[in-house]
CSV table of C-alpha atoms in Angstrom, one decimal:
chain,number,residue,atom,x,y,z
A,1,UNK,CA,-10.3,-16.3,1.2
A,2,UNK,CA,-7.9,-13.7,-1.6
A,3,UNK,CA,-4.3,-13.3,0.3
A,4,UNK,CA,-0.8,-12.0,-0.7
A,5,UNK,CA,2.0,-13.5,0.8
A,6,UNK,CA,5.4,-12.8,0.7
A,7,UNK,CA,7.6,-15.2,2.3
A,8,UNK,CA,10.9,-13.1,3.0
A,9,UNK,CA,10.1,-11.1,6.5
A,10,UNK,CA,13.8,-9.8,6.6
A,11,UNK,CA,16.5,-10.3,3.9
A,12,UNK,CA,20.2,-9.4,4.8
A,13,UNK,CA,22.3,-8.7,1.6
A,14,UNK,CA,25.6,-7.2,0.8
A,15,UNK,CA,26.2,-5.0,-1.2
A,16,UNK,CA,26.7,-7.1,-5.2
A,17,UNK,CA,24.7,-9.7,-4.2
A,18,UNK,CA,21.8,-10.8,-5.9
A,19,UNK,CA,18.1,-10.0,-4.6
A,20,UNK,CA,14.8,-12.4,-5.2
A,21,UNK,CA,11.7,-11.5,-2.9
A,22,UNK,CA,8.5,-13.4,-3.6
A,23,UNK,CA,5.1,-13.0,-4.0
A,24,UNK,CA,1.7,-15.9,-3.5
A,25,UNK,CA,-1.9,-14.4,-4.4
A,26,UNK,CA,-5.0,-16.6,-3.9
A,27,UNK,CA,-6.9,-14.7,-6.2
A,28,UNK,CA,-8.3,-15.8,-9.1
A,29,UNK,CA,-9.5,-15.1,-12.6
A,30,UNK,CA,-7.5,-12.1,-13.9
A,31,UNK,CA,-5.4,-10.0,-11.8
A,32,UNK,CA,-3.0,-7.1,-12.3
A,33,UNK,CA,0.4,-7.4,-9.5
A,34,UNK,CA,2.1,-5.0,-8.2
A,35,UNK,CA,5.7,-3.6,-6.6
A,36,UNK,CA,5.5,-1.1,-4.0
A,37,UNK,CA,9.0,0.0,-2.1
A,38,UNK,CA,9.5,2.4,0.9
A,39,UNK,CA,12.8,3.9,1.2
A,40,UNK,CA,13.6,5.1,5.2
A,41,UNK,CA,11.5,8.0,6.1
A,42,UNK,CA,9.9,8.5,2.6
A,43,UNK,CA,6.5,7.5,1.0
A,44,UNK,CA,5.4,4.9,-1.3
A,45,UNK,CA,6.2,5.0,-3.9
A,46,UNK,CA,5.4,2.1,-7.6
A,47,UNK,CA,8.1,0.0,-8.0
A,48,UNK,CA,6.5,-1.9,-10.6
A,49,UNK,CA,3.3,-3.2,-12.6
A,50,UNK,CA,2.3,-6.7,-14.6
A,51,UNK,CA,-0.7,-5.7,-15.5
A,52,UNK,CA,-0.7,-8.1,-19.3
A,53,UNK,CA,1.5,-9.2,-22.3
A,54,UNK,CA,5.5,-10.1,-21.4
A,55,UNK,CA,5.5,-12.1,-18.1
A,56,UNK,CA,8.9,-10.4,-17.2
A,57,UNK,CA,8.2,-6.7,-16.4
A,58,UNK,CA,10.9,-3.8,-15.3
A,59,UNK,CA,10.7,-1.0,-12.9
A,60,UNK,CA,12.8,1.8,-11.6
A,61,UNK,CA,16.1,1.0,-10.4
A,62,UNK,CA,17.5,-2.2,-12.5
A,63,UNK,CA,14.5,-4.1,-10.4
A,64,UNK,CA,12.9,-6.6,-12.7
A,65,UNK,CA,9.7,-9.0,-11.8
A,66,UNK,CA,8.6,-12.2,-13.5
A,67,UNK,CA,4.3,-14.0,-13.1
A,68,UNK,CA,4.2,-17.5,-13.2
A,69,UNK,CA,0.4,-17.6,-13.9
A,70,UNK,CA,0.8,-21.4,-12.8
A,71,UNK,CA,2.6,-20.4,-10.0
A,72,UNK,CA,0.0,-17.6,-8.5
A,73,UNK,CA,3.2,-16.2,-8.1
A,74,UNK,CA,5.3,-13.0,-8.4
A,75,UNK,CA,8.6,-12.6,-7.7
A,76,UNK,CA,10.8,-9.4,-7.5
A,77,UNK,CA,15.0,-9.5,-8.8
A,78,UNK,CA,17.7,-7.8,-8.9
A,79,UNK,CA,20.7,-8.9,-9.9
A,80,UNK,CA,23.7,-6.9,-7.7
A,81,UNK,CA,21.6,-5.1,-5.3
A,82,UNK,CA,22.9,-1.4,-3.8
A,83,UNK,CA,23.4,0.0,-0.3
A,84,UNK,CA,20.5,2.2,-0.8
A,85,UNK,CA,18.3,-0.3,-1.9
A,86,UNK,CA,17.6,-1.1,1.7
A,87,UNK,CA,13.8,-0.6,2.0
A,88,UNK,CA,10.5,-2.4,3.4
A,89,UNK,CA,9.2,-3.7,0.0
A,90,UNK,CA,5.4,-4.1,-1.0
A,91,UNK,CA,3.7,-7.0,-3.2
A,92,UNK,CA,-0.3,-6.1,-4.3
A,93,UNK,CA,-2.7,-7.8,-6.4
A,94,UNK,CA,-5.7,-5.6,-7.5
A,95,UNK,CA,-8.4,-8.3,-9.4
A,96,UNK,CA,-10.1,-7.2,-12.3
A,97,UNK,CA,-13.6,-7.7,-10.5
A,98,UNK,CA,-15.4,-4.3,-10.0
A,99,UNK,CA,-15.4,-3.1,-6.3
A,100,UNK,CA,-12.6,-4.2,-5.3
A,101,UNK,CA,-9.1,-2.6,-4.2
A,102,UNK,CA,-5.3,-3.1,-3.8
A,103,UNK,CA,-4.3,-5.1,-1.2
A,104,UNK,CA,-1.0,-6.3,-0.1
A,105,UNK,CA,1.2,-8.8,1.7
A,106,UNK,CA,3.1,-8.0,4.9
A,107,UNK,CA,6.1,-6.9,3.4
A,108,UNK,CA,9.8,-7.5,3.0
A,109,UNK,CA,12.8,-5.6,4.6
A,110,UNK,CA,15.4,-5.8,2.7
A,111,UNK,CA,19.0,-4.6,4.5
A,112,UNK,CA,22.2,-4.1,2.3
A,113,UNK,CA,25.0,-4.0,4.0
A,114,UNK,CA,28.1,-2.0,2.0
B,1,UNK,CA,3.6,20.3,-6.8
B,2,UNK,CA,0.2,17.8,-7.3
B,3,UNK,CA,-0.1,15.4,-4.5
B,4,UNK,CA,-1.5,13.4,-1.5
B,5,UNK,CA,-1.4,15.6,1.7
B,6,UNK,CA,-2.0,13.9,4.5
B,7,UNK,CA,-1.8,16.0,8.1
B,8,UNK,CA,-1.6,15.2,11.2
B,9,UNK,CA,1.7,13.8,10.5
B,10,UNK,CA,1.4,12.5,14.3
B,11,UNK,CA,-1.4,13.0,16.4
B,12,UNK,CA,-1.8,12.1,20.1
B,13,UNK,CA,-4.6,11.2,21.6
B,14,UNK,CA,-6.3,9.3,25.1
B,15,UNK,CA,-8.6,6.4,25.3
B,16,UNK,CA,-12.2,6.9,24.4
B,17,UNK,CA,-11.6,9.8,21.9
B,18,UNK,CA,-12.6,10.2,18.6
B,19,UNK,CA,-9.9,11.3,16.1
B,20,UNK,CA,-10.1,12.8,12.4
B,21,UNK,CA,-7.4,12.6,9.8
B,22,UNK,CA,-7.2,14.6,7.2
B,23,UNK,CA,-6.4,13.4,3.5
B,24,UNK,CA,-6.2,16.1,0.6
B,25,UNK,CA,-5.4,15.1,-2.7
B,26,UNK,CA,-4.3,17.8,-5.8
B,27,UNK,CA,-4.6,15.2,-8.8
B,28,UNK,CA,-8.5,14.7,-9.9
B,29,UNK,CA,-8.6,11.3,-8.7
B,30,UNK,CA,-11.7,10.0,-8.8
B,31,UNK,CA,-10.7,6.9,-5.8
B,32,UNK,CA,-8.9,7.1,-2.7
B,33,UNK,CA,-7.9,5.2,-0.1
B,34,UNK,CA,-7.6,4.3,3.2
B,35,UNK,CA,-4.7,1.3,4.4
B,36,UNK,CA,-3.8,0.3,7.6
B,37,UNK,CA,0.2,0.0,8.6
B,38,UNK,CA,1.3,-2.0,11.4
B,39,UNK,CA,5.1,-3.3,11.3
B,40,UNK,CA,4.8,-6.8,10.0
B,41,UNK,CA,1.3,-6.6,8.9
B,42,UNK,CA,2.1,-4.7,6.1
B,43,UNK,CA,-0.9,-2.6,4.8
B,44,UNK,CA,-4.8,-3.5,4.8
B,45,UNK,CA,-6.9,-1.2,3.5
B,46,UNK,CA,-9.8,0.3,5.8
B,47,UNK,CA,-12.0,1.9,3.9
B,48,UNK,CA,-12.1,3.4,0.3
B,49,UNK,CA,-13.8,5.3,-2.1
B,50,UNK,CA,-14.5,4.8,-6.4
B,51,UNK,CA,-16.9,8.0,-6.5
B,52,UNK,CA,-18.1,11.0,-4.5
B,53,UNK,CA,-20.5,10.5,-1.9
B,54,UNK,CA,-19.8,7.0,-2.6
B,55,UNK,CA,-17.6,4.5,-0.5
B,56,UNK,CA,-16.7,0.8,0.9
B,57,UNK,CA,-15.7,-0.9,3.5
B,58,UNK,CA,-12.3,-3.3,3.5
B,59,UNK,CA,-11.2,-5.7,5.7
B,60,UNK,CA,-10.4,-3.7,9.4
B,61,UNK,CA,-13.2,-1.3,8.9
B,62,UNK,CA,-14.4,-1.6,12.2
B,63,UNK,CA,-14.2,1.0,14.5
B,64,UNK,CA,-13.5,3.9,11.7
B,65,UNK,CA,-15.4,5.8,9.6
B,66,UNK,CA,-15.0,7.9,7.1
B,67,UNK,CA,-17.4,10.4,4.1
B,68,UNK,CA,-16.2,11.9,0.5
B,69,UNK,CA,-18.5,14.8,0.3
B,70,UNK,CA,-15.8,16.4,-2.5
B,71,UNK,CA,-13.7,15.2,-5.3
B,72,UNK,CA,-10.3,15.7,-3.3
B,73,UNK,CA,-11.4,15.4,0.5
B,74,UNK,CA,-11.6,11.9,2.1
B,75,UNK,CA,-11.0,12.2,5.8
B,76,UNK,CA,-11.2,9.2,8.1
B,77,UNK,CA,-12.5,9.1,11.7
B,78,UNK,CA,-10.9,6.9,14.5
B,79,UNK,CA,-13.9,6.4,16.3
B,80,UNK,CA,-13.2,5.0,20.1
B,81,UNK,CA,-14.7,1.8,19.0
B,82,UNK,CA,-11.8,0.7,17.0
B,83,UNK,CA,-9.8,-1.3,19.6
B,84,UNK,CA,-6.1,-0.8,18.8
B,85,UNK,CA,-6.3,2.6,17.2
B,86,UNK,CA,-2.2,2.9,17.6
B,87,UNK,CA,-1.2,3.2,13.9
B,88,UNK,CA,0.3,4.5,11.4
B,89,UNK,CA,-2.5,5.8,8.7
B,90,UNK,CA,-1.3,5.6,4.9
B,91,UNK,CA,-4.4,7.9,2.1
B,92,UNK,CA,-3.6,7.0,-1.2
B,93,UNK,CA,-5.8,8.0,-4.2
B,94,UNK,CA,-5.9,6.2,-8.3
B,95,UNK,CA,-6.8,7.7,-11.7
B,96,UNK,CA,-10.2,5.9,-11.4
B,97,UNK,CA,-11.2,2.9,-10.0
B,98,UNK,CA,-10.4,1.2,-13.6
B,99,UNK,CA,-6.4,2.0,-12.9
B,100,UNK,CA,-7.5,1.3,-9.0
B,101,UNK,CA,-3.4,-0.6,-8.5
B,102,UNK,CA,-1.8,2.6,-9.4
B,103,UNK,CA,-2.0,4.0,-6.2
B,104,UNK,CA,-0.1,7.6,-5.5
B,105,UNK,CA,0.6,7.8,-1.7
B,106,UNK,CA,0.9,9.9,1.0
B,107,UNK,CA,3.4,10.7,3.7
B,108,UNK,CA,1.2,8.8,6.7
B,109,UNK,CA,-0.3,10.0,9.5
B,110,UNK,CA,1.1,8.3,12.9
B,111,UNK,CA,-1.8,7.9,15.2
B,112,UNK,CA,-0.6,6.5,19.7
B,113,UNK,CA,-3.6,6.1,22.1
B,114,UNK,CA,-1.8,7.3,25.4
Protein backbone atom coordinates (compact mmCIF):
# COMPACT_ATOMS: atom_id res chain seq x y z
CA UNK A 1 0.00 0.00 0.00
CA UNK A 2 1.10 3.54 -0.68
CA UNK A 3 2.20 5.33 2.46
CA UNK A 4 4.19 8.19 3.89
CA UNK A 5 6.36 7.62 6.95
CA UNK A 6 7.68 10.26 9.30
CA UNK A 7 10.23 8.79 11.63
CA UNK A 8 10.09 11.19 14.52
CA UNK A 9 6.88 11.72 16.43
CA UNK A 10 8.21 14.44 18.73
CA UNK A 11 11.47 16.36 18.45
CA UNK A 12 12.72 18.68 21.17
CA UNK A 13 15.50 21.16 20.39
CA UNK A 14 17.10 24.24 21.85
CA UNK A 15 17.20 27.43 19.85
CA UNK A 16 20.04 27.54 17.30
CA UNK A 17 20.20 23.75 17.05
CA UNK A 18 20.02 22.17 13.62
CA UNK A 19 16.92 20.30 12.53
CA UNK A 20 16.34 17.33 10.29
CA UNK A 21 12.98 15.62 10.05
CA UNK A 22 12.79 12.38 8.14
CA UNK A 23 10.18 11.45 5.56
CA UNK A 24 9.99 8.35 3.40
CA UNK A 25 7.30 7.31 0.96
CA UNK A 26 6.37 4.08 -0.73
CA UNK A 27 4.85 5.35 -3.96
CA UNK A 28 6.19 4.22 -7.28
CA UNK A 29 6.49 6.33 -10.37
CA UNK A 30 6.62 10.09 -10.44
CA UNK A 31 5.71 11.88 -7.27
CA UNK A 32 5.27 15.41 -6.04
CA UNK A 33 6.46 16.00 -2.49
CA UNK A 34 5.47 18.55 0.12
CA UNK A 35 6.03 19.69 3.64
CA UNK A 36 3.19 21.43 5.43
CA UNK A 37 3.37 23.16 8.79
CA UNK A 38 0.73 23.80 11.42
CA UNK A 39 1.66 26.44 13.97
CA UNK A 40 -0.25 26.38 17.27
CA UNK A 41 -3.76 27.69 16.73
CA UNK A 42 -3.26 28.26 13.02
CA UNK A 43 -4.34 26.42 9.90
CA UNK A 44 -2.09 24.19 7.86
CA UNK A 45 0.10 25.97 5.37
CA UNK A 46 2.58 24.97 2.71
CA UNK A 47 6.23 25.10 3.77
CA UNK A 48 7.85 23.88 0.56
CA UNK A 49 7.30 21.60 -2.40
CA UNK A 50 9.17 19.53 -4.95
CA UNK A 51 7.81 18.78 -8.41
CA UNK A 52 10.91 18.34 -10.55
CA UNK A 53 14.37 19.75 -11.22
CA UNK A 54 16.86 20.58 -8.47
CA UNK A 55 16.28 18.02 -5.72
CA UNK A 56 17.23 20.56 -3.06
CA UNK A 57 14.30 22.88 -2.58
CA UNK A 58 14.02 25.91 -0.39
CA UNK A 59 10.89 27.05 1.37
CA UNK A 60 9.75 29.76 3.69
CA UNK A 61 11.46 30.74 6.94
CA UNK A 62 14.82 29.18 6.05
CA UNK A 63 13.60 25.63 5.62
CA UNK A 64 14.88 23.35 2.90
CA UNK A 65 14.31 19.76 1.86
CA UNK A 66 16.22 17.28 -0.25
CA UNK A 67 14.60 14.74 -2.52
CA UNK A 68 16.65 11.55 -2.79
CA UNK A 69 14.88 9.36 -5.31
CA UNK A 70 16.97 6.26 -4.64
CA UNK A 71 16.04 6.40 -0.96
CA UNK A 72 12.41 7.44 -1.50
CA UNK A 73 13.11 10.24 0.97
CA UNK A 74 12.29 13.92 1.31
CA UNK A 75 13.87 15.09 4.56
CA UNK A 76 13.26 18.57 5.94
CA UNK A 77 16.16 20.60 7.30
CA UNK A 78 16.90 23.91 8.93
CA UNK A 79 20.40 24.93 10.04
CA UNK A 80 19.32 26.88 13.11
CA UNK A 81 15.85 26.65 14.61
CA UNK A 82 14.03 29.41 16.44
CA UNK A 83 11.42 29.31 19.16
CA UNK A 84 8.85 30.37 16.57
CA UNK A 85 9.46 27.14 14.64
CA UNK A 86 7.54 25.25 17.31
CA UNK A 87 4.81 23.55 15.30
CA UNK A 88 3.64 20.30 13.82
CA UNK A 89 5.21 19.33 10.50
CA UNK A 90 3.63 17.05 7.94
CA UNK A 91 5.23 15.40 4.97
CA UNK A 92 2.87 14.73 2.06
CA UNK A 93 3.05 12.95 -1.27
CA UNK A 94 0.97 12.74 -4.40
CA UNK A 95 1.61 10.52 -7.40
CA UNK A 96 1.12 11.67 -10.96
CA UNK A 97 -1.68 9.18 -11.51
CA UNK A 98 -5.12 10.59 -12.18
CA UNK A 99 -7.78 10.33 -9.52
CA UNK A 100 -5.48 10.59 -6.55
CA UNK A 101 -5.13 13.08 -3.76
CA UNK A 102 -2.47 14.23 -1.35
CA UNK A 103 -1.51 11.64 1.28
CA UNK A 104 0.01 12.82 4.54
CA UNK A 105 2.39 11.32 7.04
CA UNK A 106 1.46 11.17 10.71
CA UNK A 107 3.30 14.37 11.52
CA UNK A 108 6.20 15.41 13.71
CA UNK A 109 5.78 17.79 16.60
CA UNK A 110 8.74 20.12 16.99
CA UNK A 111 9.22 21.88 20.31
CA UNK A 112 11.94 24.53 20.47
CA UNK A 113 13.00 25.90 23.83
CA UNK A 114 14.46 29.37 24.15
CA UNK B 1 -10.40 37.99 1.41
CA UNK B 2 -10.27 34.77 -0.54
CA UNK B 3 -10.13 31.57 1.37
CA UNK B 4 -11.88 28.55 2.80
CA UNK B 5 -14.53 28.89 5.44
CA UNK B 6 -15.50 25.97 7.62
CA UNK B 7 -18.42 26.02 10.01
CA UNK B 8 -19.14 25.43 12.74
CA UNK B 9 -15.78 25.69 14.44
CA UNK B 10 -16.94 23.54 17.35
CA UNK B 11 -19.80 21.07 17.30
CA UNK B 12 -21.21 18.69 19.86
CA UNK B 13 -23.40 15.78 18.90
CA UNK B 14 -25.18 13.02 20.67
CA UNK B 15 -24.54 9.45 19.62
CA UNK B 16 -26.83 8.34 16.83
CA UNK B 17 -27.23 11.78 15.29
CA UNK B 18 -26.04 12.81 11.86
CA UNK B 19 -24.20 16.11 11.59
CA UNK B 20 -23.16 18.16 8.55
CA UNK B 21 -19.99 20.24 8.42
CA UNK B 22 -19.92 23.11 6.01
CA UNK B 23 -17.03 24.04 3.72
CA UNK B 24 -17.17 27.01 1.37
CA UNK B 25 -14.40 28.42 -0.78
CA UNK B 26 -14.23 31.59 -2.85
CA UNK B 27 -10.90 30.79 -4.49
CA UNK B 28 -12.55 29.43 -7.65
CA UNK B 29 -10.73 26.15 -7.09
CA UNK B 30 -11.93 23.06 -8.92
CA UNK B 31 -10.87 20.42 -6.40
CA UNK B 32 -11.96 20.11 -2.77
CA UNK B 33 -11.06 17.68 -0.02
CA UNK B 34 -12.01 16.53 3.44
CA UNK B 35 -9.41 15.25 5.87
CA UNK B 36 -9.69 14.02 9.41
CA UNK B 37 -6.92 14.87 11.88
CA UNK B 38 -6.39 12.80 15.01
CA UNK B 39 -3.45 13.10 17.43
CA UNK B 40 -0.59 10.90 16.25
CA UNK B 41 -2.46 9.92 13.09
CA UNK B 42 -1.72 12.85 10.85
CA UNK B 43 -4.30 13.76 8.22
CA UNK B 44 -6.36 10.99 6.67
CA UNK B 45 -8.36 11.53 3.51
CA UNK B 46 -12.11 11.05 3.78
CA UNK B 47 -13.47 12.24 0.42
CA UNK B 48 -12.37 14.44 -2.41
CA UNK B 49 -13.99 16.04 -5.42
CA UNK B 50 -12.23 17.12 -8.57
CA UNK B 51 -15.23 18.67 -10.30
CA UNK B 52 -18.82 19.55 -9.56
CA UNK B 53 -21.20 16.59 -9.20
CA UNK B 54 -18.33 14.14 -8.85
CA UNK B 55 -16.43 12.85 -5.81
CA UNK B 56 -14.29 9.90 -4.77
CA UNK B 57 -13.79 8.03 -1.54
CA UNK B 58 -10.57 8.45 0.34
CA UNK B 59 -8.94 6.06 2.76
CA UNK B 60 -11.53 6.38 5.55
CA UNK B 61 -14.85 7.13 3.82
CA UNK B 62 -16.97 4.69 5.81
CA UNK B 63 -19.58 6.49 7.89
CA UNK B 64 -19.27 9.74 5.93
CA UNK B 65 -21.05 11.23 2.95
CA UNK B 66 -20.48 14.31 0.78
CA UNK B 67 -22.05 16.25 -2.03
CA UNK B 68 -20.67 18.67 -4.60
CA UNK B 69 -23.61 20.48 -6.15
CA UNK B 70 -21.77 23.78 -6.44
CA UNK B 71 -18.16 24.54 -7.20
CA UNK B 72 -17.69 26.56 -4.04
CA UNK B 73 -19.32 24.16 -1.59
CA UNK B 74 -18.37 20.69 -0.35
CA UNK B 75 -20.32 19.74 2.79
CA UNK B 76 -19.42 16.65 4.81
CA UNK B 77 -22.04 14.63 6.69
CA UNK B 78 -20.84 12.53 9.59
CA UNK B 79 -23.44 9.81 9.92
CA UNK B 80 -24.38 7.67 12.88
CA UNK B 81 -22.56 4.82 11.15
CA UNK B 82 -19.20 6.45 11.84
CA UNK B 83 -17.92 4.53 14.84
CA UNK B 84 -15.47 7.08 16.16
CA UNK B 85 -16.53 10.50 14.90
CA UNK B 86 -14.88 12.68 17.54
CA UNK B 87 -12.08 14.39 15.65
CA UNK B 88 -10.81 17.54 14.00
CA UNK B 89 -12.03 17.88 10.41
CA UNK B 90 -10.16 19.87 7.80
CA UNK B 91 -11.45 21.01 4.45
CA UNK B 92 -9.05 21.97 1.68
CA UNK B 93 -9.06 23.01 -1.94
CA UNK B 94 -6.67 23.17 -4.86
CA UNK B 95 -6.69 25.09 -8.11
CA UNK B 96 -7.24 22.06 -10.29
CA UNK B 97 -6.90 18.29 -10.08
CA UNK B 98 -3.60 18.57 -11.90
CA UNK B 99 -2.29 20.72 -9.09
CA UNK B 100 -3.77 18.71 -6.26
CA UNK B 101 -0.59 18.67 -4.27
CA UNK B 102 -0.77 22.30 -3.25
CA UNK B 103 -3.70 22.61 -0.92
CA UNK B 104 -5.27 25.54 0.85
CA UNK B 105 -6.83 24.65 4.16
CA UNK B 106 -9.66 25.97 6.24
CA UNK B 107 -9.35 26.46 9.98
CA UNK B 108 -11.11 23.22 10.76
CA UNK B 109 -14.18 21.99 12.62
CA UNK B 110 -13.85 20.12 15.89
CA UNK B 111 -16.60 17.56 16.40
CA UNK B 112 -17.20 15.98 19.78
CA UNK B 113 -19.66 13.17 20.26
CA UNK B 114 -21.10 13.04 23.75
